[in-house]
Coordinates of C-alpha atoms and ligand atoms in Angstrom, one line a residue:
X27 CA 0.0 0.0 0.0
X28 CA 1.4 3.4 -1.0
X29 CA 0.3 6.9 -0.4
X30 CA -0.3 7.3 -4.1
X31 CA -2.7 4.3 -4.2
X32 CA -4.6 5.8 -1.2
X33 CA -4.9 9.2 -3.0
X34 CA -6.3 7.4 -6.1
X35 CA -8.8 5.5 -3.9
X36 CA -9.9 8.6 -2.1
X37 CA -10.3 10.5 -5.4
X38 CA -12.7 7.7 -6.6
X39 CA -14.6 8.1 -3.3
X40 CA -14.7 11.9 -3.9
X41 CA -16.1 11.4 -7.5
X42 CA -18.7 9.1 -6.0
X43 CA -19.7 11.7 -3.4
X44 CA -19.9 14.5 -6.0
X45 CA -22.1 12.2 -8.2
X46 CA -24.3 11.4 -5.2
X47 CA -24.9 15.1 -4.5
X48 CA -26.0 15.6 -8.1
X49 CA -28.0 12.4 -8.2
X50 CA -30.0 13.3 -5.1
X51 CA -30.6 16.9 -6.3
X52 CA -31.8 15.4 -9.6
X53 CA -34.0 12.8 -8.0
X54 CA -35.5 15.4 -5.6
X55 CA -36.6 17.3 -8.7
X56 CA -38.1 14.1 -10.1
X57 CA -40.0 13.1 -6.9
X58 CA -43.7 14.0 -7.2
X59 CA -46.8 13.5 -5.1
X60 CA -47.1 13.0 -1.3
X61 CA -44.1 10.6 -1.2
X62 CA -42.2 13.2 -3.2
X63 CA -42.6 15.7 -0.4
X64 CA -41.0 13.3 2.1
X65 CA -38.3 12.3 -0.3
X66 CA -37.3 15.8 -1.1
X67 CA -36.7 16.4 2.6
X68 CA -34.7 13.3 2.9
X69 CA -32.6 14.1 -0.1
X70 CA -32.0 17.6 1.3
X71 CA -30.6 16.1 4.6
X72 CA -28.5 13.5 2.8
X73 CA -27.0 16.1 0.4
X74 CA -25.7 17.9 3.4
X75 CA -24.0 14.7 4.6
X76 CA -22.5 13.9 1.2
X77 CA -21.2 17.5 0.8
X78 CA -19.5 17.1 4.2
X79 CA -17.9 13.9 3.0
X80 CA -16.8 15.5 -0.3
X81 CA -15.3 18.5 1.5
X82 CA -13.4 16.2 4.0
X83 CA -12.1 14.1 1.1
X84 CA -11.0 17.2 -0.9
X85 CA -9.0 18.5 2.2
X86 CA -7.4 15.2 2.9
X87 CA -6.4 14.6 -0.8
X88 CA -4.7 18.0 -0.8
X89 CA -3.1 17.4 2.6
X90 CA -1.6 14.1 1.2
X91 CA -0.2 16.0 -1.8
X92 CA -2.7 15.0 -4.3
X93 CA -5.1 16.8 -6.7
X94 CA -8.8 16.4 -5.8
X95 CA -11.1 15.5 -8.7
X96 CA -13.9 17.8 -9.7
X97 CA -15.5 15.2 -12.0
X98 CA -18.6 13.5 -10.6
X99 CA -19.2 9.7 -11.1
X100 CA -21.8 9.0 -13.7
X101 CA -25.2 7.5 -12.6
X102 CA -28.3 5.9 -14.1
X103 CA -31.6 7.7 -14.3
X104 CA -34.4 5.3 -13.7
X105 CA -38.1 6.4 -14.2
X106 CA -39.8 5.3 -11.0
X107 CA -39.3 6.4 -7.4
X108 CA -38.9 2.7 -6.4
X109 CA -36.1 2.1 -9.0
X110 CA -34.4 5.4 -8.0
X111 CA -34.3 4.3 -4.4
X112 CA -33.1 0.8 -5.2
X113 CA -30.3 2.4 -7.3
X114 CA -29.4 4.6 -4.3
X115 CA -29.4 1.7 -1.9
X116 CA -27.0 -0.2 -4.2
X117 CA -24.7 2.8 -4.6
X118 CA -24.7 3.6 -0.9
X119 CA -23.7 0.1 -0.2
X120 CA -20.9 0.3 -2.7
X121 CA -19.7 3.4 -0.9
X122 CA -19.7 1.6 2.4
X123 CA -17.5 -1.1 0.9
X124 CA -15.1 1.4 -0.6
X125 CA -14.8 3.3 2.7
X126 CA -14.2 0.1 4.6
X127 CA -11.4 -0.8 2.2
X128 CA -9.8 2.6 2.2
X129 CA -10.0 2.7 6.0
X130 CA -7.9 -0.4 6.1
X131 CA -5.4 1.2 3.7
X132 CA -5.2 4.2 6.0
X133 CA -4.6 1.9 8.9
X134 CA -1.8 0.2 7.1
X135 CA -0.3 3.7 6.5
X136 CA -0.7 4.5 10.2
X137 CA -3.2 7.3 9.5
X138 CA -5.5 6.9 12.5
X139 CA -7.6 10.0 12.0
X140 CA -8.3 9.1 8.3
X141 CA -9.1 5.5 9.2
X142 CA -11.7 6.5 11.8
X143 CA -13.2 9.2 9.7
X144 CA -13.6 6.8 6.7
X145 CA -15.2 4.3 9.0
X146 CA -17.6 7.0 10.3
X147 CA -18.5 7.8 6.7
X148 CA -19.1 4.1 6.0
X149 CA -21.5 4.2 8.9
X150 CA -23.2 7.3 7.4
X151 CA -23.7 5.6 4.1
X152 CA -25.0 2.5 5.7
X153 CA -27.5 4.7 7.5
X154 CA -28.6 6.3 4.3
X155 CA -29.1 2.9 2.7
X156 CA -31.1 1.7 5.7
X157 CA -33.3 4.8 5.6
X158 CA -34.1 4.2 1.9
X159 CA -34.7 0.5 2.5
X160 CA -37.4 1.5 5.0
X161 CA -39.0 3.8 2.4
X162 CA -38.9 1.1 -0.3
X163 CA -40.5 -1.4 2.1
X164 CA -43.5 0.9 2.5
X165 CA -44.0 1.5 -1.3
Ligands
FE2_207 FE1 -21.2 10.2 1.4
FE2_208 FE1 -24.8 8.5 1.4

């Protein structure tokens, strides 16, 4: 494990976060009806979390001597609210796995703050997935 590999991994995480902010903003606009009102509130809250993650990753990449990406990860645009939420659950869980992996890398490089912060972010994403699973269950 090298610092360069860690920077590359964190930049992939950053691209995912930027993509999530754009995806949730887009999906909020596409959420109609009574469920849409609830979803827009949820997306608003989660966008704040994802922006916090993106800003932490940007700082840490710069502190490590890297160049933070400004290019968001691409995402699909399903038609229904159920499909949108299922896509989000899948992508949140991918983020959980990536943060767990990169937390291990940080530990190997003896970066305790980064390790714990990445684990914390994995927990945030797992919480987002759980919240959306509960909504899908009620659809
Ligand atoms: Fe996030
Ligand atoms: Fe999330």
